[in-house]
Coordinates of C-alpha atoms and ligand atoms in Angstrom, one line a residue:
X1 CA 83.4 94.2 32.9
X2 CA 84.2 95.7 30.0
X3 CA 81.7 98.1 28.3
X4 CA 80.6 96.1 25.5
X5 CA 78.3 99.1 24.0
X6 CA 81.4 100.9 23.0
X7 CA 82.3 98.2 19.9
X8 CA 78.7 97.8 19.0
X9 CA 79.0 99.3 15.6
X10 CA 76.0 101.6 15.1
X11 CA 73.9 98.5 16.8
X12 CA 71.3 98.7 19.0
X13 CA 72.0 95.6 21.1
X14 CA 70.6 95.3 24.6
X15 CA 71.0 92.0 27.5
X16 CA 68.2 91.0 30.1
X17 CA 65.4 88.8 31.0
X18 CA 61.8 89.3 29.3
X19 CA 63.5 91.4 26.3
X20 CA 62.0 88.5 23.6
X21 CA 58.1 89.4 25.7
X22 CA 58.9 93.3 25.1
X23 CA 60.1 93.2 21.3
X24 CA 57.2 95.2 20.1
X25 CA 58.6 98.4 22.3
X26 CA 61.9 97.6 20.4
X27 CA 60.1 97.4 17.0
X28 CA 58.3 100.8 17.7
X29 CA 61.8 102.1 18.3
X30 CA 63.0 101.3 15.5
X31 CA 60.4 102.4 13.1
X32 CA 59.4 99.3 11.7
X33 CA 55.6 98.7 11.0
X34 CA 55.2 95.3 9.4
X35 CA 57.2 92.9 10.6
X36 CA 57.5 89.0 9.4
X37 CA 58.9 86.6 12.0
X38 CA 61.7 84.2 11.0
X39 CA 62.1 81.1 12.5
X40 CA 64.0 77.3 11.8
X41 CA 61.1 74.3 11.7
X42 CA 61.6 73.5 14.6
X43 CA 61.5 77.3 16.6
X44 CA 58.1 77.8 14.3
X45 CA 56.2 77.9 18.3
X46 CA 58.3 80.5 19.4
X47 CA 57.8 82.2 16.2
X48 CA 54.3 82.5 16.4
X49 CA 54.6 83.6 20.1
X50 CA 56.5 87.1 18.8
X51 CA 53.9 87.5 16.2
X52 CA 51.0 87.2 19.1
X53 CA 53.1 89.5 21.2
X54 CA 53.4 92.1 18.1
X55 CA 50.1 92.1 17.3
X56 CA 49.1 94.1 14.4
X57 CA 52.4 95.2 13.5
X58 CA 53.0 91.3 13.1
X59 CA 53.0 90.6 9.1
X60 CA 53.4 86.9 9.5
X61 CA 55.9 83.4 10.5
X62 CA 58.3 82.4 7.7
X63 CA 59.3 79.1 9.4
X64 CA 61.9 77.5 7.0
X65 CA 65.2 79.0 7.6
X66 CA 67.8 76.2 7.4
X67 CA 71.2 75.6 7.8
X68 CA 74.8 77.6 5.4
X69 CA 71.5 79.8 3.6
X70 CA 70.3 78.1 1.0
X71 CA 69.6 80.2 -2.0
X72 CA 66.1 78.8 -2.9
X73 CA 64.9 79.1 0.8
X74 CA 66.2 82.3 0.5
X75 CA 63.7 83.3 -2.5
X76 CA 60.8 81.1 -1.1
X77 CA 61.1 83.5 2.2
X78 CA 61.5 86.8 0.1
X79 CA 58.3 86.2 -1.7
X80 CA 56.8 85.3 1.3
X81 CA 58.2 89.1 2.6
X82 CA 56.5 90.6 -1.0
X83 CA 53.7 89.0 -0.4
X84 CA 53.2 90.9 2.9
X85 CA 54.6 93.9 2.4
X86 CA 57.0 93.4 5.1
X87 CA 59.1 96.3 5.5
X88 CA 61.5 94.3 8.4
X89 CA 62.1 91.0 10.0
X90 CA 62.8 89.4 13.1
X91 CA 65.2 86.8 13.1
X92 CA 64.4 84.4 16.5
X93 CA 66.7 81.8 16.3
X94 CA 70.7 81.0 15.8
X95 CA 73.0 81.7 12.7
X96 CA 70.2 79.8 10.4
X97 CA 67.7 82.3 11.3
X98 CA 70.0 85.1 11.5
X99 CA 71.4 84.2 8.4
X100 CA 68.3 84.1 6.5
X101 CA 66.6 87.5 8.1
X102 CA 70.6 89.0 6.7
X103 CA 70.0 87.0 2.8
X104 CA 66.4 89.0 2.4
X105 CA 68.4 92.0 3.4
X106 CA 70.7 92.0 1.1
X107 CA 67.9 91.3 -1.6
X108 CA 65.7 93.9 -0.6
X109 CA 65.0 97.1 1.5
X110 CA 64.4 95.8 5.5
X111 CA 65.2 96.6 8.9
X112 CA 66.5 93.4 10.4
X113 CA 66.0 92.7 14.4
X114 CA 68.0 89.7 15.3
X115 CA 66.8 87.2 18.9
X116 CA 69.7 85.1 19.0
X117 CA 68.9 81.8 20.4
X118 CA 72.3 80.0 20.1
X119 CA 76.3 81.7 20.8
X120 CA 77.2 81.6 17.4
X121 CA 77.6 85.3 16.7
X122 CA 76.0 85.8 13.8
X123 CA 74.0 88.9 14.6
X124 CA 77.0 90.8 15.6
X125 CA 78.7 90.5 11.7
X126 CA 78.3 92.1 8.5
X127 CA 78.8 88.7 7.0
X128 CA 77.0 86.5 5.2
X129 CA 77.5 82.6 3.8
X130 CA 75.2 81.0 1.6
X131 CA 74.6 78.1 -0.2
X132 CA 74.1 77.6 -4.0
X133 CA 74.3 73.9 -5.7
X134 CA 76.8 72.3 -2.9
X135 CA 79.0 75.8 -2.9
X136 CA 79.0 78.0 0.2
X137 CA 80.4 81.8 -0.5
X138 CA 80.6 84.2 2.3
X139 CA 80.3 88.0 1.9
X140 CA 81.0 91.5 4.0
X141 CA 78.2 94.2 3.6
X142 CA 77.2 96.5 6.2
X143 CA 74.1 96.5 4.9
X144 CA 73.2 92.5 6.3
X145 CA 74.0 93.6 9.6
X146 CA 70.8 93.6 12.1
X147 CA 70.2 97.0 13.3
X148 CA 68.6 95.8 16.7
X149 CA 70.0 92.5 18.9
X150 CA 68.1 91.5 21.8
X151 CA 69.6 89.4 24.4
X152 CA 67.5 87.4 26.1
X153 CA 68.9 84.6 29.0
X154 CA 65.4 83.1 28.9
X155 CA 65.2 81.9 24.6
X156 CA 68.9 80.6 25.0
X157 CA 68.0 78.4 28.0
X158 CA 66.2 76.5 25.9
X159 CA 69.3 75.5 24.1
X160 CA 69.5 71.3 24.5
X161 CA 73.3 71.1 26.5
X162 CA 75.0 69.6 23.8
X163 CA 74.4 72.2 21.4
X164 CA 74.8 74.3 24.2
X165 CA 78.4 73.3 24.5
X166 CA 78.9 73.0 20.8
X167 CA 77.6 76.3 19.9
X168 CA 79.8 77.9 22.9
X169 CA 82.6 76.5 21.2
X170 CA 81.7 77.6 17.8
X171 CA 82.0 81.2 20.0
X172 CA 85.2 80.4 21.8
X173 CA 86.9 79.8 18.1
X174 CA 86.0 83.7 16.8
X175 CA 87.4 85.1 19.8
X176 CA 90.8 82.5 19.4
X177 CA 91.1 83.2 15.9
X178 CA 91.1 86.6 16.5
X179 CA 93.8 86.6 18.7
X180 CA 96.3 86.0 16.0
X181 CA 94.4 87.8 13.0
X182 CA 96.8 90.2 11.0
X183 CA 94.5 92.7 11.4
X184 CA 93.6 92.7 15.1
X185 CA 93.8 95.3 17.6
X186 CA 94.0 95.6 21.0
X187 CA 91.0 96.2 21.8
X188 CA 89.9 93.1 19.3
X189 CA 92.4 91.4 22.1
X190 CA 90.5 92.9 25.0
X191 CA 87.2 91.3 23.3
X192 CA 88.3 87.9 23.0
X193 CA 89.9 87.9 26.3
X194 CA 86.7 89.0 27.1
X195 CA 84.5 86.3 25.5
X196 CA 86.5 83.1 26.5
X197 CA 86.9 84.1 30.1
X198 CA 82.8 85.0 30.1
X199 CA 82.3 81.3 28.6
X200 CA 84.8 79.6 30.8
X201 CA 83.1 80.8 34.0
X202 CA 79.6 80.5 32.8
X203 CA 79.3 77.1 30.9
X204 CA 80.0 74.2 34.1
X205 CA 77.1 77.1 35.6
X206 CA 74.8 76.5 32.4
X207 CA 75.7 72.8 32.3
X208 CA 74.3 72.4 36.0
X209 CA 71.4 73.9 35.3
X210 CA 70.5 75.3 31.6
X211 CA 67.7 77.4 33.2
X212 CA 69.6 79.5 35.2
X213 CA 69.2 82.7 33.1
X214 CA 72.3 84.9 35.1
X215 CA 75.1 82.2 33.6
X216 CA 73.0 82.1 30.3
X217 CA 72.8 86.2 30.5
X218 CA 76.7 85.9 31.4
X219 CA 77.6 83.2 28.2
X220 CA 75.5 85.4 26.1
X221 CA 77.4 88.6 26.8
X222 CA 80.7 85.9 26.2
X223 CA 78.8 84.9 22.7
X224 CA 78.5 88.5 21.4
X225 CA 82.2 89.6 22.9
X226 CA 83.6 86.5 20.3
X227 CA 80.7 87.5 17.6
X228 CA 81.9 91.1 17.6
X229 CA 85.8 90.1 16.9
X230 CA 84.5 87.8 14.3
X231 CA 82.8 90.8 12.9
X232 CA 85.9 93.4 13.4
X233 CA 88.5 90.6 11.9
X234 CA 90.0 88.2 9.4
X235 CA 89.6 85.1 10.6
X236 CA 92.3 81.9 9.9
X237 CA 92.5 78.2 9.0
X238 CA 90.1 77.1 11.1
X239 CA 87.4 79.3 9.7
X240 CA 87.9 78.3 6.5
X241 CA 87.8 74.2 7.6
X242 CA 84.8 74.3 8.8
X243 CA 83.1 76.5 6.6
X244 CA 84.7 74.1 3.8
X245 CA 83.3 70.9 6.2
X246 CA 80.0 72.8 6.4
X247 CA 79.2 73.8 2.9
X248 CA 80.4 70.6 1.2
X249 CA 79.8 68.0 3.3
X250 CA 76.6 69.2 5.0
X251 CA 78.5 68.8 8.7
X252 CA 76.7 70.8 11.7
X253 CA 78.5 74.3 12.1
X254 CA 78.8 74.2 15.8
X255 CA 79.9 71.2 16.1
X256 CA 82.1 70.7 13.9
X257 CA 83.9 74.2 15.5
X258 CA 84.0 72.4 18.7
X259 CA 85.7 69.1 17.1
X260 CA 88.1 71.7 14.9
X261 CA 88.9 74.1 17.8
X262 CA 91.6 72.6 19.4
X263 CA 93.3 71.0 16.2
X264 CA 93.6 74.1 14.5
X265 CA 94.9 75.7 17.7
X266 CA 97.4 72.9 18.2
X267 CA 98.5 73.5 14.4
X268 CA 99.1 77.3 14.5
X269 CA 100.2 77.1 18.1
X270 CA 103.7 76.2 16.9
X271 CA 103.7 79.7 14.9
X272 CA 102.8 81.8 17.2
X273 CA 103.3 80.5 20.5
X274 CA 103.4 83.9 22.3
X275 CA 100.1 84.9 20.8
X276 CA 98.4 82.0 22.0
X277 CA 99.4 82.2 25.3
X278 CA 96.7 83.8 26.9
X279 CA 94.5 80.2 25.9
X280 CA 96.6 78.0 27.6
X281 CA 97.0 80.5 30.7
X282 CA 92.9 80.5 31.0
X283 CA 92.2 77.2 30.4
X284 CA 95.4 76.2 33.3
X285 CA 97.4 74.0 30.3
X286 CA 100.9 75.0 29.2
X287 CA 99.8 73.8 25.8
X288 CA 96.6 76.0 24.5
X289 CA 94.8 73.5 22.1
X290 CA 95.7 70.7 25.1
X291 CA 93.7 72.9 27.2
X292 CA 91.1 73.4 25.0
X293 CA 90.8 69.9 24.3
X294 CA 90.8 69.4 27.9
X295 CA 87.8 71.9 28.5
X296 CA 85.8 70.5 25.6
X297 CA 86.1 67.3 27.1
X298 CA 84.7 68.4 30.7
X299 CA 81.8 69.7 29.4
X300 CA 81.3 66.3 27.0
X301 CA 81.6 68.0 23.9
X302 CA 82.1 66.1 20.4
X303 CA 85.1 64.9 19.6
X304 CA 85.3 62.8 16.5
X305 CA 83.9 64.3 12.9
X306 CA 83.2 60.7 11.6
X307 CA 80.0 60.6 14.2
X308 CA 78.1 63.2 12.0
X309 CA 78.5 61.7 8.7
X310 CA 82.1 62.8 7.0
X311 CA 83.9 59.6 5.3
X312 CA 87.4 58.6 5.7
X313 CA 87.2 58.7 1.9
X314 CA 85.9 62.5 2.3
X315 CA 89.2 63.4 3.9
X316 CA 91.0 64.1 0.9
X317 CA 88.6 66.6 -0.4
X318 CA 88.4 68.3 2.0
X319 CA 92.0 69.1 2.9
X320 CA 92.0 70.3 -0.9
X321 CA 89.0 72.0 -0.4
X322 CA 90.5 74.0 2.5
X323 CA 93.8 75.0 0.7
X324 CA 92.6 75.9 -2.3
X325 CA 92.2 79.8 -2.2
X326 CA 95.2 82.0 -0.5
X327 CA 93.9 83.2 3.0
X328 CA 96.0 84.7 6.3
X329 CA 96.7 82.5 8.9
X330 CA 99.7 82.5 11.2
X331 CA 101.4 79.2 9.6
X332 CA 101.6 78.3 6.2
X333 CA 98.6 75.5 5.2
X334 CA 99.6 72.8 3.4
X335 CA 97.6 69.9 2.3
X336 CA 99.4 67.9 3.8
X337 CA 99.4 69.7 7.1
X338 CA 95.8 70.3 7.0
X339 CA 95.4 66.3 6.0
X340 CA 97.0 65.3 8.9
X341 CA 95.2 67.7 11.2
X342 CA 91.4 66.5 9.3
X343 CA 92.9 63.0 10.2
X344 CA 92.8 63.3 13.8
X345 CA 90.1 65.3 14.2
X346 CA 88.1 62.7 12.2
X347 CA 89.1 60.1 14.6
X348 CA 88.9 61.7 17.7
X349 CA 92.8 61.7 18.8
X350 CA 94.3 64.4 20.9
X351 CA 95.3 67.6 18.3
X352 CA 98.9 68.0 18.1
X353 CA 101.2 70.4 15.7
Ligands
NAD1 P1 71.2 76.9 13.9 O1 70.7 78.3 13.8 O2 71.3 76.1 12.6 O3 70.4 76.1 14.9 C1 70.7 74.7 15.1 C2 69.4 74.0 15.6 O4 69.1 74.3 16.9 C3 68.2 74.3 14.7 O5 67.4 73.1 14.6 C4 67.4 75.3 15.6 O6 66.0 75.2 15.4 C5 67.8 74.8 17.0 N1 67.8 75.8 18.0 C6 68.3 77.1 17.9 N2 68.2 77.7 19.1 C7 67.5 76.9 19.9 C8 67.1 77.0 21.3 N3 67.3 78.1 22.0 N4 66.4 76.0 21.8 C9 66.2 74.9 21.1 N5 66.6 74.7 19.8 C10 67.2 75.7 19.2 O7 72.6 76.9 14.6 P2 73.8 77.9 14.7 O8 75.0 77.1 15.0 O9 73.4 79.1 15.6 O10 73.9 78.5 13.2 C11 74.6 77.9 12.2 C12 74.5 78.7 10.9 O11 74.9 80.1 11.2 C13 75.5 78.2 9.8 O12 74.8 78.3 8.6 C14 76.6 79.2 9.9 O13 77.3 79.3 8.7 C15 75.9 80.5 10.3 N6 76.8 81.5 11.0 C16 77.0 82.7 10.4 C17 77.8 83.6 11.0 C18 78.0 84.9 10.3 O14 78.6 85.8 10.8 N7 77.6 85.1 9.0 C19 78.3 83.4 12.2 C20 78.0 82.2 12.9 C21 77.2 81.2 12.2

């Protein structure tokens, strides 16, 4: 196993069972003395748990993080933090959560500890989208990046499968993209490698039995191996589809990265078919987004973006959405390349180049 510590940044980031039960230890350690739980609606229980469990150094529940970081939830929560006089946050929850505990951040002077209760990654990366009247932006700054990550098996296991599979997906695509980044390394490589083969093993495990906290400690170690290239590289088309899909037409981040995955593989595959390789030799295809496809399928992920709302009519949009500002990916974009691609994975057909 590689030692995962080494590329952790200057984070404190620990795995294990019970670490959600001992955050106040991990509070204490990091010198924070009023802390206010974040939370989505629908995670407000568990929020409410960690503020029991912190007792006094517990500053109160924001419960209202949404999805891409809205801007006014954003100030609704920071005034909630003036009110009071938090001085950090905990962030229990997936990239929503996350995201919001990185917004105040950014705004203001906190310590940020980050419970990640989905794969997507979000904890591991100085980065930070949000949402402004129908526009999502992203940004870099060191200073959003949670200074403590807690792993805990038992607060993914209560992940329903299908976002489950999605969200693992969502994970899967950081660590693929990264594999052709201009700016990758080797040991970026030895991460991704890393991450997929961790998810591969794990997931039919998970599936079986979503309470069985070694194959969720196992896909969470895969979740922060893929978060941690996202955080080290550029990443490539598919990135900037689904952030495009996500921000302007409201589409669910994982799983539109699990109907995108192997569609964007399939179109940079024919650029850099040597870089690729590694996919289609773990997922036991000669074709890497075939394979991909192929896995998705076996663990009943999504296929088709026109079951979660996008419009045939929407297609065109989006395409020019995606093209519109330069980026680096491995084969030129094209509208029309990228509106063939939207096309199929709109429909559900097998991705080809
Ligand atoms: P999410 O945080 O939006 O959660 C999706 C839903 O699942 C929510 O309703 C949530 O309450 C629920 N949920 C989360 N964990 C659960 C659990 N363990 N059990 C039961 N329900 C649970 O989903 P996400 O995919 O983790 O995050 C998506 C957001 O994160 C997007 O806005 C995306 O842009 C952002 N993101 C940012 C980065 C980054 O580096 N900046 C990386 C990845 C994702």
């Amino acid at each position: 196993m590689i030692n995962l510590s080494r590329y952790s940044g200057g984070q404190s980031v620990a795995f294990g069972v019970g670490l959600g039960k001992a955050v106040g230890k991990h509070v204490e350690l990091l010198g924070a003395r009023r802390v206010l739980v974040l939370t989505t609606p629908g995670k407000s229980a568990l929020g409410l748990d960690l503020a029991k469990r912190l007792g006094t150094s517990a500053a109160g529940v924001f419960s209202g993080a949404e999805m891409h970081t809205p801007v006014e939830v954003t100030e609704k929560a920071l005034a909630h933090l003036n009110s009071v006089g938090a001085d950090s946050v905990l962030s229990a929850g997936g990239g929503s959560t996350i995201g919001l505990g990185k917004a105040l951040a950014l705004r203001h002077e906190i310590r940020q500890i980050a419970l990640p209760t989905t794969y997507a990654g979000s904890e591991c990366t100085p980065v930070l989208g949000q949402t402004e009247d129908g526009v999502k932006t992203t940004l870099r700054n060191p200073r959003v990046r949670p200074d403590t990550v807690l792993c805990d098996p038992g607060l993914v296991a209560t992940l329903p499968v299908p976002l489950t599979v999605s969200s693992a997906l969502n994970a899967i695509a950081h660590a693929v993209e990264g594999l052709y980044a201009d700016d990758r390394t080797p040991e970026d490589h030895e991460l991704a490698i890393f991450g997929i083969k961790a998810f591969k093993a794990s997931l039919p495990r998970v599936i079986e039995a979503p309470e069985d906290l070694s194959a969720r400690e196992e896909s969470q170690r895969g979740a922060w191996a893929c978060g941690t290239v996202l955080a080290r590289v550029g990443m490539g088309l598919h990135h900037k589809l689904c952030h495009a899909l996500g921000g302007s037409f409201n589409l669910p981040h994982a799983e539109t990265h699990a109907i995108i995955l192997p569609h964007a593989v399939a179109y940079n595959m024919v650029a850099v078919p040597e870089l690729l390789a590694p996919v289609a030799e773990l997922f036991e295809c000669d074709d890497p987004a075939l394979g991909l496809w192929e896995f998705a399928r076996s663990l009943g992920a999504p296929r088709a973006l026109s079951n979660f709302g996008l419009k045939e009519s929407d297609l065109d949009r989006a395409a020019d959405l995606a093209t519109r500002n330069p980026y680096s990916n491995p084969r030129a974009v094209t509208v029309d390349g990228v509106r063939g691609l939207l096309r199929r994975a709109w429909s559900g057909e097998a991705p080809r180049p």
